[in-house]
Short mmCIF file of C-alpha atoms and ligand atoms in Angstrom, two decimals:
data_model
loop_
_atom_site.label_atom_id
_atom_site.label_comp_id
_atom_site.label_asym_id
_atom_site.label_seq_id
_atom_site.Cartn_x
_atom_site.Cartn_y
_atom_site.Cartn_z
CA MET A 1 -10.51 6.64 3.60
CA ASN A 2 -13.80 5.60 5.21
CA ASN A 3 -14.74 9.03 6.32
CA GLU A 4 -18.17 8.13 7.79
CA LEU A 5 -16.45 5.66 10.14
CA LEU A 6 -13.64 7.86 11.01
CA ALA A 7 -16.32 10.58 12.09
CA GLN A 8 -18.20 7.77 14.18
CA ILE A 9 -14.98 6.97 16.18
CA GLU A 10 -14.06 10.61 16.58
CA LYS A 11 -17.74 11.37 17.85
CA LYS A 12 -17.65 8.24 20.25
CA TYR A 13 -14.31 9.36 21.63
CA LYS A 14 -15.64 12.97 22.13
CA GLU A 15 -18.65 11.47 23.98
CA LEU A 16 -16.73 9.50 26.37
CA TYR A 17 -13.75 11.82 26.96
CA GLY A 18 -13.96 15.20 25.35
CA GLY A 19 -10.70 16.64 24.13
CA LYS A 20 -9.43 16.82 20.83
CA PRO A 21 -7.98 13.25 20.08
CA LEU A 22 -5.10 12.42 17.71
CA LEU A 23 -6.58 10.51 14.52
CA ILE A 24 -5.17 7.62 13.12
CA ARG A 25 -5.72 5.40 10.28
CA ALA A 26 -4.24 2.10 9.90
CA PRO A 27 -4.97 -0.40 6.86
CA GLY A 28 -5.25 -3.87 6.10
CA ARG A 29 -3.07 -5.43 3.72
CA ILE A 30 -3.26 -7.96 0.73
CA ASN A 31 -0.53 -9.76 -0.64
CA LEU A 32 0.05 -10.29 -4.29
CA ILE A 33 2.34 -13.33 -4.09
CA GLY A 34 4.95 -14.90 -1.73
CA GLU A 35 3.04 -16.56 0.67
CA HIS A 36 4.74 -18.27 3.88
CA THR A 37 8.06 -17.02 2.44
CA ASP A 38 8.55 -14.11 4.96
CA TYR A 39 9.52 -16.25 7.84
CA ASN A 40 12.01 -18.00 5.50
CA ASP A 41 13.90 -14.89 4.75
CA GLY A 42 12.24 -14.76 1.52
CA PHE A 43 10.37 -12.16 -0.54
CA VAL A 44 6.78 -11.08 -0.58
CA LEU A 45 4.96 -8.59 -2.46
CA PRO A 46 2.05 -6.78 -0.45
CA CYS A 47 0.12 -3.74 -0.60
CA ALA A 48 -2.10 -1.76 2.18
CA VAL A 49 -5.69 -1.68 1.21
CA SER A 50 -8.47 0.54 1.58
CA PRO A 51 -10.14 -1.20 4.80
CA ALA A 52 -8.52 0.05 7.66
CA ILE A 53 -8.75 0.68 11.46
CA TYR A 54 -9.38 4.09 12.75
CA PHE A 55 -8.11 5.29 16.18
CA ALA A 56 -8.66 8.31 18.12
CA ALA A 57 -6.37 8.66 21.25
CA GLU A 58 -5.25 11.20 23.79
CA LYS A 59 -2.81 11.37 26.60
CA ARG A 60 -4.40 11.13 30.14
CA GLY A 61 -2.90 12.63 33.26
CA ASP A 62 -2.25 9.25 34.92
CA THR A 63 -0.97 5.81 34.13
CA LYS A 64 -4.23 3.98 32.85
CA VAL A 65 -4.64 2.85 29.42
CA CYS A 66 -8.46 2.97 28.57
CA LEU A 67 -9.19 1.16 25.27
CA ASN A 68 -12.67 1.21 23.67
CA SER A 69 -13.44 -1.21 20.66
CA TYR A 70 -16.02 0.55 18.78
CA ASP A 71 -17.10 -2.45 16.86
CA TYR A 72 -17.43 -4.91 19.83
CA GLY A 73 -18.91 -2.52 22.02
CA SER A 74 -16.35 -3.50 24.59
CA TYR A 75 -14.11 -1.66 27.06
CA CYS A 76 -10.76 -2.66 28.88
CA GLU A 77 -8.46 -0.90 30.81
CA PHE A 78 -4.93 -1.56 32.39
CA ASP A 79 -2.19 0.30 34.04
CA VAL A 80 0.73 0.81 31.84
CA LYS A 81 3.12 -0.97 34.45
CA GLN A 82 0.72 -3.66 34.97
CA LYS A 83 2.12 -7.14 34.43
CA ASP A 84 -1.08 -9.23 34.20
CA ARG A 85 -2.61 -9.59 30.76
CA PRO A 86 -6.09 -8.15 30.21
CA ARG A 87 -8.81 -10.87 29.91
CA GLU A 88 -10.30 -9.63 26.57
CA GLN A 89 -8.89 -11.44 23.65
CA TRP A 90 -9.16 -8.41 21.41
CA ALA A 91 -7.03 -6.21 24.12
CA SER A 92 -4.02 -8.67 24.17
CA TYR A 93 -2.53 -7.57 21.19
CA LEU A 94 -2.89 -3.93 22.29
CA TYR A 95 -1.71 -4.83 25.67
CA GLY A 96 1.36 -6.29 24.22
CA ILE A 97 2.34 -3.26 22.20
CA THR A 98 2.39 -0.89 25.29
CA GLN A 99 4.65 -3.40 27.11
CA ILE A 100 7.22 -4.01 24.18
CA ILE A 101 7.45 -0.31 23.66
CA GLN A 102 8.37 0.11 27.35
CA GLU A 103 10.70 -3.13 27.39
CA LYS A 104 12.60 -1.28 24.75
CA GLY A 105 13.06 1.61 27.28
CA TYR A 106 10.75 4.17 26.29
CA LYS A 107 8.47 6.09 28.83
CA ILE A 108 4.82 6.23 28.13
CA SER A 109 1.93 6.90 30.48
CA GLY A 110 -1.75 6.67 30.53
CA PHE A 111 -4.02 7.36 27.60
CA ASN A 112 -7.37 7.06 26.34
CA CYS A 113 -8.30 5.29 22.94
CA VAL A 114 -11.43 4.52 20.60
CA PHE A 115 -11.03 2.54 17.90
CA GLY A 116 -12.96 0.81 15.11
CA GLY A 117 -12.75 -0.48 11.47
CA ASP A 118 -13.88 -1.72 8.29
CA VAL A 119 -11.23 -4.57 7.92
CA PRO A 120 -13.15 -7.67 7.77
CA VAL A 121 -12.08 -10.13 10.73
CA GLY A 122 -10.89 -13.46 9.74
CA ALA A 123 -10.77 -12.79 6.11
CA GLY A 124 -6.99 -12.80 5.90
CA MET A 125 -6.51 -9.08 5.26
CA SER A 126 -4.80 -8.64 8.66
CA SER A 127 -6.93 -6.46 10.85
CA SER A 128 -4.54 -7.60 13.75
CA ALA A 129 -1.68 -6.11 12.00
CA ALA A 130 -3.80 -2.93 11.44
CA LEU A 131 -4.60 -2.84 15.18
CA GLU A 132 -0.94 -3.20 16.09
CA SER A 133 0.50 -0.62 13.64
CA GLY A 134 -2.29 1.88 14.62
CA LEU A 135 -1.78 1.65 18.37
CA CYS A 136 2.08 1.86 18.00
CA LEU A 137 1.82 5.03 15.86
CA ALA A 138 -0.79 6.46 18.55
CA ILE A 139 1.65 5.87 21.34
CA SER A 140 4.77 7.22 19.23
CA GLU A 141 2.88 10.20 18.68
CA LEU A 142 1.23 10.82 22.09
CA PHE A 143 4.50 10.47 23.77
CA SER A 144 6.80 11.91 21.17
CA LEU A 145 8.77 8.68 20.88
CA ASN A 146 9.70 9.06 17.21
CA LEU A 147 9.48 5.27 16.47
CA ASP A 148 10.69 4.66 13.01
CA LYS A 149 8.29 2.70 10.61
CA MET A 150 10.47 -0.60 10.65
CA GLU A 151 10.80 -0.45 14.54
CA MET A 152 6.75 -0.23 14.60
CA ALA A 153 6.43 -3.11 12.26
CA LYS A 154 8.86 -5.33 14.38
CA ILE A 155 7.01 -4.20 17.60
CA GLY A 156 3.65 -5.43 16.09
CA GLN A 157 5.16 -8.68 14.86
CA LYS A 158 6.66 -9.31 18.54
CA SER A 159 3.41 -8.52 20.05
CA GLU A 160 1.69 -11.14 17.72
CA HIS A 161 4.63 -13.59 18.83
CA GLU A 162 4.55 -12.92 22.52
CA TYR A 163 0.88 -12.11 23.24
CA VAL A 164 -1.11 -13.83 20.74
CA GLY A 165 0.92 -16.82 20.20
CA VAL A 166 1.48 -16.66 16.37
CA LYS A 167 5.08 -17.16 15.20
CA CYS A 168 4.49 -14.71 12.18
CA GLY A 169 6.56 -13.15 9.75
CA ILE A 170 7.10 -9.47 9.36
CA MET A 171 4.86 -9.14 6.18
CA ASP A 172 1.41 -7.95 7.67
CA GLN A 173 3.05 -5.43 9.82
CA PHE A 174 5.16 -4.07 7.18
CA ALA A 175 2.49 -3.85 4.75
CA SER A 176 0.10 -1.99 6.77
CA ILE A 177 2.62 0.72 7.82
CA PHE A 178 4.61 0.90 4.39
CA GLY A 179 1.88 0.77 2.03
CA LYS A 180 1.80 3.37 -0.78
CA ASP A 181 -1.14 4.54 -2.92
CA GLY A 182 -1.09 2.84 -6.17
CA ASN A 183 2.12 0.74 -5.60
CA CYS A 184 2.82 -2.75 -4.28
CA VAL A 185 6.13 -3.05 -2.42
CA ARG A 186 8.56 -5.90 -2.70
CA LEU A 187 10.09 -6.80 0.77
CA ASP A 188 13.15 -8.78 1.21
CA CYS A 189 12.48 -10.34 4.55
CA ARG A 190 16.18 -11.00 5.22
CA SER A 191 17.81 -7.57 4.55
CA LEU A 192 14.49 -5.66 5.24
CA ASP A 193 15.10 -3.75 1.96
CA TYR A 194 12.10 -2.97 -0.06
CA GLU A 195 11.34 -1.45 -3.30
CA TYR A 196 8.02 -0.03 -4.55
CA SER A 197 6.40 -0.53 -7.89
CA LYS A 198 3.37 1.09 -9.60
CA LEU A 199 0.70 -1.39 -9.85
CA ASP A 200 -0.53 -0.77 -13.26
CA LEU A 201 -2.95 -3.36 -14.15
CA LYS A 202 -4.34 -2.14 -17.48
CA ASP A 203 -7.97 -3.18 -17.99
CA CYS A 204 -7.61 -5.74 -14.78
CA ILE A 205 -8.50 -5.28 -11.27
CA PHE A 206 -7.72 -7.51 -8.09
CA VAL A 207 -10.82 -8.95 -6.31
CA LEU A 208 -11.14 -10.76 -3.08
CA THR A 209 -13.44 -13.29 -2.70
CA ASP A 210 -14.03 -14.18 1.20
CA THR A 211 -14.79 -17.67 1.76
CA LYS A 212 -16.31 -16.65 5.30
CA VAL A 213 -14.87 -19.56 6.92
CA LYS A 214 -11.92 -19.39 9.32
CA HIS A 215 -10.94 -23.02 10.44
CA SER A 216 -9.50 -23.18 13.75
CA LEU A 217 -6.35 -24.85 12.59
CA ALA A 218 -5.22 -21.73 11.39
CA SER A 219 -2.74 -20.41 14.26
CA SER A 220 -1.46 -23.99 15.31
CA GLU A 221 -0.76 -25.19 11.89
CA TYR A 222 0.94 -21.95 11.12
CA ASN A 223 3.40 -22.70 13.90
CA THR A 224 3.71 -26.44 12.75
CA ARG A 225 4.87 -25.24 9.02
CA ARG A 226 7.45 -23.13 10.63
CA GLU A 227 8.95 -25.64 12.44
CA GLU A 228 8.63 -27.95 9.38
CA CYS A 229 10.62 -25.42 7.48
CA ALA A 230 13.16 -25.06 10.28
CA THR A 231 13.70 -28.87 10.20
CA GLY A 232 14.35 -28.68 6.34
CA VAL A 233 16.81 -25.94 6.82
CA LYS A 234 18.82 -28.05 9.49
CA ALA A 235 19.15 -31.16 7.14
CA LEU A 236 20.27 -28.79 4.17
CA GLN A 237 22.93 -27.15 6.62
CA LYS A 238 24.49 -30.41 7.39
CA LYS A 239 25.58 -30.84 3.37
CA TYR A 240 25.47 -26.88 2.71
CA PRO A 241 26.71 -24.89 5.77
CA GLY A 242 25.98 -21.70 3.79
CA ILE A 243 22.33 -22.28 3.86
CA LYS A 244 20.92 -20.05 6.39
CA ALA A 245 17.12 -20.24 5.65
CA LEU A 246 15.48 -21.68 2.76
CA ARG A 247 15.82 -18.36 0.92
CA ASP A 248 19.29 -19.77 0.32
CA ALA A 249 18.49 -23.20 -1.10
CA THR A 250 17.59 -24.33 -4.59
CA VAL A 251 15.26 -27.26 -5.42
CA GLU A 252 18.14 -29.24 -6.53
CA GLN A 253 19.84 -28.91 -3.06
CA LEU A 254 16.74 -30.18 -1.48
CA GLN A 255 16.46 -33.06 -3.67
CA SER A 256 20.07 -33.94 -2.63
CA VAL A 257 18.88 -34.48 1.25
CA ILE A 258 15.82 -36.12 0.19
CA GLY A 259 16.75 -39.23 2.29
CA GLU A 260 17.34 -37.33 5.38
CA ILE A 261 13.87 -35.53 5.70
CA SER A 262 10.22 -36.76 5.63
CA ASP A 263 8.10 -36.38 2.72
CA THR A 264 5.87 -33.63 4.56
CA VAL A 265 9.11 -31.59 5.16
CA TYR A 266 10.27 -32.07 1.55
CA ASN A 267 7.08 -30.65 0.18
CA ARG A 268 6.95 -27.60 2.50
CA CYS A 269 10.42 -26.65 1.71
CA LYS A 270 9.89 -27.38 -2.23
CA TYR A 271 7.10 -24.89 -1.86
CA VAL A 272 8.88 -22.21 -0.17
CA ILE A 273 11.99 -22.38 -2.59
CA GLU A 274 9.74 -22.26 -5.51
CA GLU A 275 7.47 -19.49 -4.24
CA ASP A 276 10.40 -17.31 -3.63
CA ASN A 277 11.34 -17.65 -7.29
CA ARG A 278 7.78 -16.87 -8.10
CA VAL A 279 7.86 -13.48 -6.49
CA ILE A 280 10.90 -12.70 -8.23
CA GLU A 281 9.34 -13.82 -11.73
CA ALA A 282 5.99 -11.86 -10.76
CA CYS A 283 7.80 -8.55 -10.28
CA ASN A 284 9.52 -9.03 -13.66
CA ALA A 285 6.32 -10.02 -15.26
CA LEU A 286 4.46 -6.87 -13.75
CA ASN A 287 7.43 -4.65 -14.79
CA ASN A 288 7.08 -6.04 -18.35
CA ASN A 289 3.46 -5.82 -18.33
CA ASP A 290 3.04 -9.37 -18.63
CA LEU A 291 -0.18 -9.75 -16.77
CA THR A 292 -0.86 -13.22 -18.50
CA ARG A 293 2.55 -14.54 -16.94
CA PHE A 294 1.67 -12.95 -13.60
CA GLY A 295 -1.71 -14.48 -13.51
CA GLN A 296 -0.25 -17.99 -14.09
CA LEU A 297 2.02 -17.48 -11.29
CA LEU A 298 -0.92 -16.99 -9.13
CA TYR A 299 -2.18 -20.33 -9.99
CA LEU A 300 0.94 -21.94 -9.65
CA SER A 301 1.25 -20.29 -5.91
CA HIS A 302 -2.22 -21.83 -5.49
CA ASN A 303 -1.31 -25.17 -6.42
CA GLY A 304 1.67 -25.07 -4.16
CA LEU A 305 -0.03 -23.66 -1.12
CA SER A 306 -2.75 -26.25 -1.57
CA LYS A 307 -0.92 -29.30 -2.57
CA LEU A 308 2.82 -29.11 -1.08
CA TYR A 309 2.17 -26.35 1.86
CA GLU A 310 -1.20 -27.86 2.29
CA VAL A 311 -2.65 -24.72 4.04
CA SER A 312 -5.52 -24.30 1.89
CA CYS A 313 -9.17 -25.80 2.35
CA LYS A 314 -11.98 -26.98 0.26
CA GLU A 315 -13.73 -23.65 0.24
CA LEU A 316 -10.68 -21.95 -1.35
CA ASP A 317 -10.06 -24.74 -3.66
CA PHE A 318 -13.41 -24.44 -4.94
CA LEU A 319 -13.10 -20.61 -5.72
CA VAL A 320 -9.84 -21.23 -7.45
CA ASP A 321 -10.99 -23.89 -9.50
CA GLN A 322 -14.03 -22.22 -10.62
CA THR A 323 -12.09 -19.19 -11.82
CA LYS A 324 -9.85 -21.62 -14.34
CA LYS A 325 -13.10 -22.11 -16.21
CA MET A 326 -13.64 -18.06 -16.52
CA ASP A 327 -11.54 -16.61 -19.43
CA TYR A 328 -11.75 -13.02 -17.96
CA ILE A 329 -9.71 -14.29 -15.00
CA LEU A 330 -6.10 -14.22 -15.39
CA GLY A 331 -5.03 -15.93 -12.35
CA SER A 332 -6.42 -16.55 -8.64
CA ARG A 333 -4.98 -17.88 -5.54
CA MET A 334 -5.58 -18.36 -1.73
CA MET A 335 -4.11 -15.19 0.21
CA GLY A 336 -2.58 -15.13 3.64
CA GLY A 337 -1.95 -17.74 6.14
CA GLY A 338 -4.53 -19.88 4.63
CA PHE A 339 -7.27 -22.25 6.42
CA GLY A 340 -9.91 -19.88 5.19
CA GLY A 341 -9.87 -16.21 4.38
CA CYS A 342 -9.85 -14.90 0.79
CA THR A 343 -8.78 -15.64 -2.50
CA LEU A 344 -7.15 -13.04 -4.75
CA SER A 345 -8.10 -12.97 -8.29
CA LEU A 346 -6.90 -10.88 -11.05
CA ILE A 347 -9.85 -10.25 -13.53
CA LYS A 348 -10.92 -7.94 -16.41
CA ALA A 349 -12.38 -4.91 -14.68
CA ASP A 350 -15.47 -4.87 -16.77
CA LYS A 351 -16.31 -8.77 -15.89
CA LEU A 352 -16.54 -8.12 -12.04
CA GLU A 353 -20.37 -8.32 -12.08
CA GLU A 354 -20.46 -11.37 -14.20
CA TYR A 355 -17.74 -13.02 -11.89
CA LYS A 356 -19.92 -12.26 -8.71
CA ALA A 357 -23.11 -13.51 -10.41
CA THR A 358 -21.68 -16.73 -11.57
CA ILE A 359 -19.82 -17.43 -8.42
CA LEU A 360 -22.07 -16.59 -5.58
CA PRO A 361 -25.12 -19.10 -6.50
CA LEU A 362 -22.30 -21.88 -7.06
CA TYR A 363 -20.64 -21.21 -3.82
CA VAL A 364 -23.82 -21.35 -2.16
CA GLU A 365 -24.97 -24.50 -3.60
CA LYS A 366 -21.59 -26.15 -2.67
CA PHE A 367 -21.26 -24.86 0.86
CA GLN A 368 -24.76 -23.45 2.21
CA HIS A 369 -23.47 -20.01 2.87
CA GLU A 370 -22.66 -17.02 1.00
CA CYS A 371 -19.02 -15.99 0.10
CA LYS A 372 -18.47 -11.93 -0.13
CA PHE A 373 -16.53 -9.93 -2.57
CA TYR A 374 -14.21 -6.93 -1.84
CA ALA A 375 -12.44 -4.97 -4.77
CA ALA A 376 -8.80 -4.41 -3.70
CA THR A 377 -6.91 -1.24 -4.64
CA ALA A 378 -3.51 -0.11 -3.15
CA GLU A 379 -3.65 2.71 -0.58
CA ASN A 380 -1.28 4.46 1.87
CA GLY A 381 -0.08 2.99 4.81
CA THR A 382 -0.62 3.82 8.52
CA ALA A 383 -0.62 7.44 9.18
CA VAL A 384 -1.86 10.34 11.26
CA ILE A 385 -5.02 11.85 9.76
C1 GLA B 1 0.22 -14.59 8.01
C2 GLA B 1 1.51 -14.03 8.81
C3 GLA B 1 2.32 -13.51 7.88
C4 GLA B 1 2.75 -14.31 6.47
C5 GLA B 1 1.41 -14.86 5.94
C6 GLA B 1 1.47 -16.02 4.99
O1 GLA B 1 -0.67 -13.44 7.59
O2 GLA B 1 1.10 -13.01 9.77
O3 GLA B 1 3.66 -13.07 8.46
O4 GLA B 1 3.46 -15.53 6.91
O5 GLA B 1 0.53 -15.42 6.96
O6 GLA B 1 2.23 -15.51 4.15
#
């Protein structure tokens, strides 16, 4: 919890509107393994993290929604019934949440809101999901809607689909809402059953290394990957009608339709099928305290993301390659949608400073700008403070 930031948000709110606002913390997320599996009905293994977005909000007496982004120093207002989207890019997610909640039949009216956070934007920690989850809970609380957690995750995802144009899976919103202190959570993205496991990393920690790049391909390529997976499923279904999603397929089945699909589609599907299996294996490795195997699975995941799914980039590949020379790193991979953002590495805790001191000059020499480091721990999900 960033108490200082929370105090600033609350202070800003009181300066603008007075009153006694509701306060909410909505965290970003990391994903240990299971990338691009969520929209293929597969498995993911995320945690909520300590960087978060903080909200101060209170009902108004009218139907106006007044949103203040503390970080951008920007303001946006709209009527709850307004059909035109606000022009501000950052407000589209939030406008979307207010619309979707109403489409579901819930009655809301106007409110004031100030929000700001320390989730780095573009680093792949899902600041957008934090924004969606936090606002959803704020509205639920202000208007006593009693939205259940999974419903809120789905509202956030829908807002991303319809108001941002990224056909994302459910992982980010789920993780931001369901995160639990000290635990990772395995989600079955088909049944939406989930299971918490205590994260016991012994003498290791997770470190994020932020490439500080976000290639503009990210959202268009994301949607293309989804379509490629769907193409693969169609070809598989002709021969195996029981297959509903890549989650149901095996690599052998995929090989048997090799003549029906392009090399690209084959590679995309192979990656997803293998990654799903890796999530299961990674959970077993964690339960058996086998961090060595868990680390190897991170490297295998990266290899697939880079070579078969082709969502990595030279900065991410460079960082992962460098860690292979460091015996105090057990595994590393790119995290999230790809084309920039962070790598996630499992590292001996007492070697963190050595790692940073080694990587930073190498990275600067190669790319002429710095990378950034964050230690990642598992924290609680979106909640009223
Ligand atoms: C983005 C999406 C998620 C998920 C990841 C990749 O973060 O929002 O739904 O697909 O990419 O695993």
